[in-house]
CSV table of C-alpha atoms in Angstrom, one decimal:
chain,number,residue,atom,x,y,z
J,1,MET,CA,-18.9,-4.8,6.9
J,2,ASP,CA,-17.0,-7.8,5.4
J,3,THR,CA,-16.6,-10.6,7.9
J,4,LYS,CA,-12.8,-10.3,7.4
J,5,PHE,CA,-13.0,-7.2,9.5
J,6,ALA,CA,-14.6,-9.0,12.4
J,7,GLY,CA,-13.0,-7.8,15.6
J,8,PHE,CA,-12.8,-4.2,14.5
J,9,SER,CA,-15.2,-1.3,14.7
J,10,ARG,CA,-15.2,0.9,11.6
J,11,ARG,CA,-15.6,4.6,11.0
J,12,ASP,CA,-15.6,6.1,7.4
J,13,LEU,CA,-14.5,9.7,7.4
J,14,VAL,CA,-14.0,12.3,4.7
J,15,TYR,CA,-10.4,13.6,4.5
J,16,SER,CA,-10.7,15.6,1.2
J,17,CYS,CA,-13.2,16.6,-1.5
J,18,ILE,CA,-12.3,17.0,-5.2
J,19,ASN,CA,-14.9,18.4,-7.6
J,20,GLY,CA,-17.7,17.5,-5.2
J,21,HIS,CA,-16.3,13.9,-4.8
J,22,ASP,CA,-15.5,12.9,-1.2
J,23,LEU,CA,-12.3,11.0,-0.6
J,24,LEU,CA,-12.9,8.6,2.3
J,25,VAL,CA,-10.7,7.0,4.9
J,26,ALA,CA,-11.6,3.9,7.0
J,27,VAL,CA,-10.5,3.9,10.6
J,28,LEU,CA,-10.6,0.3,11.9
J,29,THR,CA,-10.2,0.0,15.7
J,30,PRO,CA,-9.9,-3.3,17.5
J,31,GLU,CA,-13.1,-3.7,19.4
J,32,ILE,CA,-11.3,-5.1,22.5
J,33,ILE,CA,-9.6,-1.8,23.2
J,34,GLN,CA,-12.9,0.1,22.9
J,35,GLU,CA,-13.8,-1.3,26.3
J,36,ARG,CA,-10.6,-0.3,28.1
J,37,PRO,CA,-9.9,3.0,29.8
J,38,PRO,CA,-9.1,5.8,27.3
J,39,ALA,CA,-5.6,5.5,25.9
J,40,GLN,CA,-3.5,6.0,22.8
J,41,TYR,CA,-2.6,3.1,20.5
J,42,PRO,CA,-0.1,2.6,17.6
J,43,VAL,CA,-1.3,3.3,14.0
J,44,LEU,CA,-0.9,1.2,10.9
J,45,VAL,CA,-1.5,3.3,7.7
J,46,HIS,CA,-2.6,1.0,5.0
J,47,TRP,CA,-2.5,1.9,1.3
J,48,HIS,CA,-4.5,-0.4,-1.0
J,49,GLY,CA,-3.1,-1.9,-4.1
J,50,GLY,CA,-4.7,-2.2,-7.6
J,51,GLY,CA,-2.2,-0.8,-10.0
J,52,PHE,CA,-3.4,2.7,-9.2
J,53,ILE,CA,-6.5,2.1,-11.3
J,54,THR,CA,-8.8,-0.1,-9.2
J,55,GLY,CA,-9.6,-1.2,-5.6
J,56,HIS,CA,-10.5,0.8,-2.6
J,57,ARG,CA,-9.7,1.3,1.1
J,58,THR,CA,-11.6,-1.8,2.3
J,59,TYR,CA,-11.6,-4.1,-0.7
J,60,ALA,CA,-10.9,-7.1,1.5
J,61,PRO,CA,-9.6,-9.6,-1.1
J,62,TRP,CA,-6.7,-7.3,-1.9
J,63,TRP,CA,-5.7,-6.3,1.6
J,64,PRO,CA,-2.0,-7.4,2.0
J,65,ASN,CA,-1.8,-11.1,2.5
J,66,CYS,CA,0.9,-10.5,5.0
J,67,LEU,CA,2.0,-9.9,8.6
J,68,VAL,CA,0.3,-12.7,10.4
J,69,PRO,CA,0.4,-13.2,14.1
J,70,ASN,CA,-0.4,-16.5,15.7
J,71,PRO,CA,-3.9,-17.8,14.9
J,72,LYS,CA,-5.2,-16.8,18.4
J,73,PRO,CA,-3.0,-13.8,19.4
J,74,GLN,CA,-2.6,-13.0,23.0
J,75,PRO,CA,-1.7,-9.6,24.4
J,76,SER,CA,2.0,-10.5,24.7
J,77,THR,CA,2.2,-11.9,21.1
J,78,ARG,CA,4.8,-10.1,19.0
J,79,THR,CA,5.4,-12.6,16.2
J,80,PHE,CA,3.8,-12.0,12.8
J,81,LEU,CA,4.2,-13.3,9.3
J,82,PRO,CA,4.7,-11.5,6.0
J,83,LEU,CA,3.2,-12.5,2.7
J,84,ALA,CA,0.8,-15.3,3.3
J,85,VAL,CA,-2.5,-16.2,1.7
J,86,SER,CA,-5.4,-15.1,3.9
J,87,SER,CA,-6.1,-11.4,3.9
J,88,GLN,CA,-7.7,-12.0,7.3
J,89,ARG,CA,-4.2,-12.4,8.7
J,90,PHE,CA,-3.2,-8.8,8.0
J,91,LEU,CA,-6.0,-7.7,10.3
J,92,GLU,CA,-4.8,-10.0,13.0
J,93,LEU,CA,-1.5,-8.1,13.0
J,94,ALA,CA,-3.3,-5.0,14.1
J,95,LEU,CA,-5.3,-7.0,16.7
J,96,SER,CA,-2.1,-8.5,18.1
J,97,HIS,CA,-0.6,-5.1,18.6
J,98,ASN,CA,-3.9,-3.3,19.5
J,99,ALA,CA,-3.2,-1.1,16.6
J,100,ILE,CA,-5.6,1.2,14.8
J,101,ILE,CA,-5.7,0.7,11.0
J,102,ILE,CA,-6.2,3.8,8.9
J,103,SER,CA,-6.9,3.1,5.3
J,104,PRO,CA,-7.5,5.9,2.8
J,105,ASP,CA,-8.8,6.0,-0.7
J,106,HIS,CA,-7.1,8.1,-3.3
J,107,ARG,CA,-8.0,9.3,-6.9
J,108,LEU,CA,-7.5,6.5,-9.4
J,109,LEU,CA,-5.9,6.5,-12.9
J,110,PRO,CA,-6.4,7.2,-15.7
J,111,GLU,CA,-9.1,9.8,-14.6
J,112,ALA,CA,-6.3,11.2,-12.4
J,113,ASN,CA,-2.6,11.2,-12.8
J,114,GLY,CA,0.3,10.7,-10.4
J,115,THR,CA,0.5,14.3,-9.4
J,116,ASP,CA,-3.1,14.1,-8.3
J,117,VAL,CA,-2.5,11.0,-6.3
J,118,LEU,CA,0.4,12.6,-4.5
J,119,ALA,CA,-1.8,15.6,-3.8
J,120,ASP,CA,-4.2,13.2,-2.1
J,121,VAL,CA,-1.4,11.7,-0.1
J,122,ALA,CA,-0.5,15.2,1.1
J,123,SER,CA,-4.2,16.0,2.0
J,124,PHE,CA,-4.4,12.7,3.9
J,125,THR,CA,-1.2,13.4,5.8
J,126,SER,CA,-2.5,16.8,6.8
J,127,TRP,CA,-5.8,15.3,7.9
J,128,LEU,CA,-4.0,12.6,9.8
J,129,ALA,CA,-1.7,15.0,11.6
J,130,ASP,CA,-4.2,17.8,12.3
J,131,GLN,CA,-7.8,16.8,12.1
J,132,LEU,CA,-7.9,13.2,13.3
J,133,PRO,CA,-6.4,13.8,16.7
J,134,ALA,CA,-8.8,16.8,17.2
J,135,LEU,CA,-11.7,14.6,16.1
J,136,ALA,CA,-10.8,11.8,18.5
J,137,ALA,CA,-10.5,14.3,21.4
J,138,ARG,CA,-13.7,16.1,20.5
J,139,GLU,CA,-15.7,12.8,20.3
J,140,ALA,CA,-13.9,11.3,23.3
J,141,TRP,CA,-12.7,8.1,21.5
J,142,PRO,CA,-11.7,5.5,24.1
J,143,ALA,CA,-9.0,4.4,21.7
J,144,SER,CA,-7.2,7.3,20.0
J,145,PRO,CA,-4.3,7.2,17.6
J,146,ASP,CA,-0.7,7.6,18.8
J,147,LEU,CA,1.0,9.5,16.0
J,148,SER,CA,4.4,8.9,17.6
J,149,ARG,CA,4.0,5.2,16.6
J,150,VAL,CA,3.0,5.2,13.0
J,151,ALA,CA,4.0,2.5,10.5
J,152,THR,CA,3.0,2.4,6.8
J,153,ILE,CA,2.2,-0.6,4.8
J,154,GLY,CA,1.2,-1.2,1.2
J,155,ALA,CA,1.2,-3.9,-1.4
J,156,SER,CA,1.8,-3.4,-5.1
J,157,SER,CA,0.8,0.3,-5.9
J,158,GLY,CA,0.0,0.7,-2.2
J,159,GLY,CA,3.7,-0.1,-1.3
J,160,TYR,CA,4.7,2.8,-3.5
J,161,LEU,CA,2.3,5.2,-1.7
J,162,ALA,CA,3.5,3.8,1.7
J,163,MET,CA,7.0,4.9,0.7
J,164,GLN,CA,5.9,8.3,-0.6
J,165,ILE,CA,4.1,9.4,2.6
J,166,ALA,CA,7.2,8.6,4.6
J,167,LEU,CA,9.6,10.4,2.3
J,168,LEU,CA,7.6,13.4,1.3
J,169,PHE,CA,6.0,14.5,4.6
J,170,PRO,CA,8.3,13.6,7.5
J,171,GLU,CA,7.6,16.9,9.1
J,172,ARG,CA,3.9,16.1,9.3
J,173,VAL,CA,4.0,12.5,10.4
J,174,ALA,CA,7.1,10.8,11.6
J,175,VAL,CA,6.8,7.3,10.2
J,176,LYS,CA,8.6,4.7,12.3
J,177,ALA,CA,8.8,1.9,9.8
J,178,ILE,CA,7.8,1.1,6.2
J,179,ILE,CA,6.6,-2.2,4.8
J,180,SER,CA,6.6,-2.5,1.0
J,181,VAL,CA,5.3,-5.6,-0.7
J,182,CYS,CA,5.8,-6.2,-4.4
J,183,ALA,CA,5.7,-2.5,-5.2
J,184,PRO,CA,6.9,-0.4,-8.2
J,185,LEU,CA,9.6,1.4,-6.3
J,186,ASN,CA,12.2,1.9,-9.0
J,187,ASP,CA,11.0,3.2,-12.3
J,188,VAL,CA,14.3,3.1,-14.2
J,189,SER,CA,14.6,-0.7,-14.1
J,190,SER,CA,11.0,-1.6,-13.4
J,191,GLY,CA,10.0,-2.9,-16.8
J,192,THR,CA,6.6,-1.1,-16.3
J,193,ALA,CA,7.6,1.6,-18.8
J,194,VAL,CA,7.9,-0.6,-22.0
J,195,PRO,CA,5.8,-3.4,-23.4
J,196,ARG,CA,7.2,-6.8,-22.5
J,197,GLY,CA,5.3,-8.9,-25.1
J,198,HIS,CA,2.3,-11.1,-24.9
J,199,ARG,CA,2.7,-13.1,-21.7
J,200,ARG,CA,0.8,-14.5,-18.8
J,201,ILE,CA,0.2,-11.9,-16.1
J,202,LEU,CA,-1.0,-13.3,-12.7
J,203,GLY,CA,-1.8,-16.5,-14.5
J,204,CYS,CA,-4.1,-14.9,-17.1
J,205,TRP,CA,-3.5,-14.1,-20.7
J,206,PRO,CA,-4.1,-10.4,-21.4
J,207,PRO,CA,-5.5,-9.3,-24.7
J,208,PRO,CA,-3.0,-9.4,-27.6
J,209,PRO,CA,-0.9,-6.2,-27.9
J,210,ARG,CA,-3.1,-4.5,-30.5
J,211,GLN,CA,-6.3,-5.3,-28.7
J,212,ALA,CA,-4.7,-4.3,-25.4
J,213,GLU,CA,-3.9,-0.9,-26.9
J,214,ALA,CA,-7.5,-0.6,-28.1
J,215,VAL,CA,-8.8,-1.4,-24.6
J,216,ILE,CA,-6.7,1.3,-23.1
J,217,ARG,CA,-7.5,4.0,-25.7
J,218,GLU,CA,-11.2,3.2,-25.6
J,219,TYR,CA,-11.3,3.7,-21.9
J,220,ILE,CA,-9.5,7.0,-22.1
J,221,ARG,CA,-11.9,8.2,-24.7
J,222,SER,CA,-14.8,7.4,-22.4
J,223,ILE,CA,-13.6,9.6,-19.5
J,224,LYS,CA,-15.8,12.6,-19.0
J,225,PRO,CA,-14.0,16.0,-18.3
J,226,GLY,CA,-13.5,16.6,-14.6
J,227,ALA,CA,-14.4,13.0,-13.7
J,228,VAL,CA,-13.1,11.8,-10.3
J,229,ARG,CA,-13.0,8.1,-9.4
J,230,SER,CA,-11.7,6.8,-6.1
J,231,GLU,CA,-13.1,3.3,-6.1
J,232,GLY,CA,-12.9,0.6,-8.8
J,233,ASP,CA,-14.3,-2.9,-9.1
J,234,PRO,CA,-11.3,-5.1,-9.9
J,235,VAL,CA,-13.5,-7.5,-11.9
J,236,ASP,CA,-14.7,-4.7,-14.1
J,237,MET,CA,-11.3,-3.1,-14.4
J,238,TRP,CA,-9.3,-6.4,-14.9
J,239,PRO,CA,-9.0,-6.2,-18.7
J,240,MET,CA,-7.8,-2.6,-18.3
J,241,LEU,CA,-5.3,-3.6,-15.6
J,242,LEU,CA,-3.8,-6.5,-17.7
J,243,SER,CA,-3.6,-4.3,-20.8
J,244,MET,CA,-1.9,-1.5,-18.9
J,245,ALA,CA,0.6,-3.9,-17.4
J,246,GLN,CA,1.4,-5.6,-20.7
J,247,GLN,CA,1.7,-2.4,-22.8
J,248,GLY,CA,3.8,-0.5,-20.2
J,249,TRP,CA,1.3,2.4,-19.7
J,250,LEU,CA,1.8,2.9,-16.0
J,251,PRO,CA,4.5,5.6,-16.1
J,252,ARG,CA,2.5,7.4,-18.9
J,253,PHE,CA,-0.6,7.4,-16.8
J,254,LEU,CA,1.3,8.5,-13.7
J,255,GLY,CA,3.1,11.3,-15.7
J,256,VAL,CA,6.5,10.4,-14.2
J,257,LYS,CA,8.5,12.6,-16.7
J,258,LYS,CA,6.4,15.6,-15.7
J,259,ASN,CA,6.9,15.4,-12.0
J,260,PRO,CA,10.2,14.4,-10.4
J,261,GLN,CA,8.5,13.6,-7.1
J,262,LEU,CA,6.9,10.6,-8.7
J,263,ASP,CA,10.4,9.0,-9.0
J,264,LEU,CA,11.3,7.6,-5.6
J,265,THR,CA,14.9,7.3,-6.5
J,266,GLN,CA,15.1,11.0,-7.2
J,267,THR,CA,13.3,11.8,-4.0
J,268,LEU,CA,15.9,9.7,-2.1
J,269,ASP,CA,18.6,12.2,-3.2
J,270,LYS,CA,16.7,15.1,-1.6
J,271,VAL,CA,15.7,13.7,1.8
J,272,ASP,CA,17.9,13.7,4.9
J,273,SER,CA,16.8,10.3,6.2
J,274,ILE,CA,14.5,7.3,5.6
J,275,PRO,CA,12.6,5.3,8.2
J,276,PRO,CA,13.6,1.6,8.8
J,277,LEU,CA,12.4,-0.2,5.7
J,278,TRP,CA,11.4,-3.8,4.9
J,279,ILE,CA,11.1,-4.4,1.2
J,280,SER,CA,9.7,-7.8,0.0
J,281,HIS,CA,9.1,-9.0,-3.5
J,282,SER,CA,8.2,-12.2,-5.3
J,283,GLU,CA,11.0,-13.4,-7.5
J,284,GLN,CA,8.8,-14.4,-10.6
J,285,ASP,CA,6.5,-11.4,-10.3
J,286,SER,CA,4.7,-11.1,-13.7
J,287,ILE,CA,3.2,-7.7,-13.2
J,288,ILE,CA,5.9,-5.7,-11.3
J,289,PRO,CA,9.4,-7.1,-11.9
J,290,VAL,CA,11.4,-7.9,-8.8
J,291,GLU,CA,14.0,-5.4,-10.0
J,292,CYS,CA,11.6,-2.7,-8.9
J,293,SER,CA,12.5,-3.6,-5.3
J,294,THR,CA,16.1,-4.9,-5.6
J,295,GLU,CA,17.3,-1.8,-7.4
J,296,PHE,CA,15.5,0.5,-5.0
J,297,ASP,CA,17.1,-1.4,-2.1
J,298,LYS,CA,20.5,-0.7,-3.7
J,299,ALA,CA,19.7,3.0,-4.0
J,300,VAL,CA,18.6,3.2,-0.3
J,301,ALA,CA,21.7,1.3,0.8
J,302,ASN,CA,24.0,3.7,-1.2
J,303,ARG,CA,22.2,6.9,0.0
J,304,PHE,CA,21.7,5.9,3.6
J,305,PRO,CA,24.2,3.1,4.5
J,306,GLU,CA,23.4,3.3,8.2
J,307,SER,CA,19.6,3.2,7.9
J,308,PRO,CA,18.0,-0.1,8.9
J,309,LEU,CA,17.0,-2.0,5.7
J,310,LEU,CA,15.8,-5.5,5.0
J,311,LEU,CA,15.2,-7.0,1.6
J,312,THR,CA,13.3,-10.3,1.2
J,313,VAL,CA,13.0,-12.0,-2.2
J,314,LYS,CA,11.3,-15.3,-2.4
J,315,PRO,CA,10.0,-17.5,-5.3
J,316,GLY,CA,6.5,-16.9,-6.5
J,317,ASP,CA,4.3,-14.6,-8.6
J,318,HIS,CA,2.9,-11.2,-7.6
J,319,MET,CA,1.9,-11.2,-3.9
J,320,TRP,CA,2.7,-14.9,-3.7
J,321,THR,CA,0.3,-17.8,-3.9
J,322,ASP,CA,1.5,-20.3,-1.3
J,323,ALA,CA,1.0,-20.1,2.4
J,324,LEU,CA,4.2,-19.6,4.5
J,325,ASN,CA,5.2,-21.3,7.7
J,326,MET,CA,5.8,-19.4,10.8
J,327,SER,CA,8.9,-21.4,11.5
J,328,GLU,CA,10.8,-20.2,8.3
J,329,PRO,CA,14.0,-18.4,9.3
J,330,TRP,CA,13.4,-15.5,6.9
J,331,VAL,CA,10.0,-14.9,8.4
J,332,GLN,CA,11.4,-14.7,11.9
J,333,GLU,CA,14.1,-12.3,10.6
J,334,GLY,CA,11.5,-10.0,9.3
J,335,CYS,CA,9.5,-10.1,12.5
J,336,ASP,CA,12.5,-9.3,14.6
J,337,PHE,CA,13.4,-6.4,12.2
J,338,ILE,CA,10.0,-4.7,12.3
J,339,ASN,CA,9.5,-5.2,16.0
J,340,GLN,CA,12.6,-3.0,16.8
J,341,PHE,CA,11.0,0.1,15.4
J,342,TRP,CA,7.2,0.4,15.4
J,343,VAL,CA,5.8,-1.0,18.6
């Protein structure tokens, strides 16, 4: 296991199977609580990023660079920092709260589409609500998940899925708080649906538009019927990811027009409530425009004016590149906000 997961024990479990392909979920439990008398602990459901086309449940470099407690957290520590550089720090959040991290894979585009991904979210939610507690009881886990204290977190495409699980399946898992980082929450103004010209994306030049289209179409032609992919190497998929971002293929791959549930703003109109929500986004995001978050924030405020909502927009590119200081006022504001609802 990657050294970034030091301090956790890990179980890899199957939550679904598609065409003979197992969809896996990693359960990361702080080792310190394994030695204590049996008890229940809060749960942090983590959805990985990667533009829906790459990454996996424990791809350490892309775990959210966020929510950092003090460097050596004590049991009483409740302060943690969003959006910093070291992915190790996200894991320290769970350690500081003695939380169990549950991180699922899902089918990846373009072999799958958005409806397939939502089906995986539904399957995972059923597994989380029904099978995981039974498994923990049957195997007498010393640290078992407390499903009355669930928060969801995701960065980039993972932030979108963190939102979907909370909105679509509240009767299965009552999410207490959502943390979305640089996610494509609002399709209407996202800028992900149309080409935005040849430009640097995350500091890199993607292929010129015609070549980018060729990269995408060649990959599509190479897909074998019935193929299922739930893990992707970001190095191998990087040209595809840059081409997709530049050419505005994400909504097409997802199939947004074919399934209204894929549009979070439409879903807002159909739900009765939304959990407390912290949305954060980098102001100069070159892959997912900041309007994806600011417009969704407006939609939530209009639909649920009484629901706790915090929007944080700070300078920087996608997922930020500069470390943040624990003393920054907006960081403390976010800490205080989240602490009211999850643990």
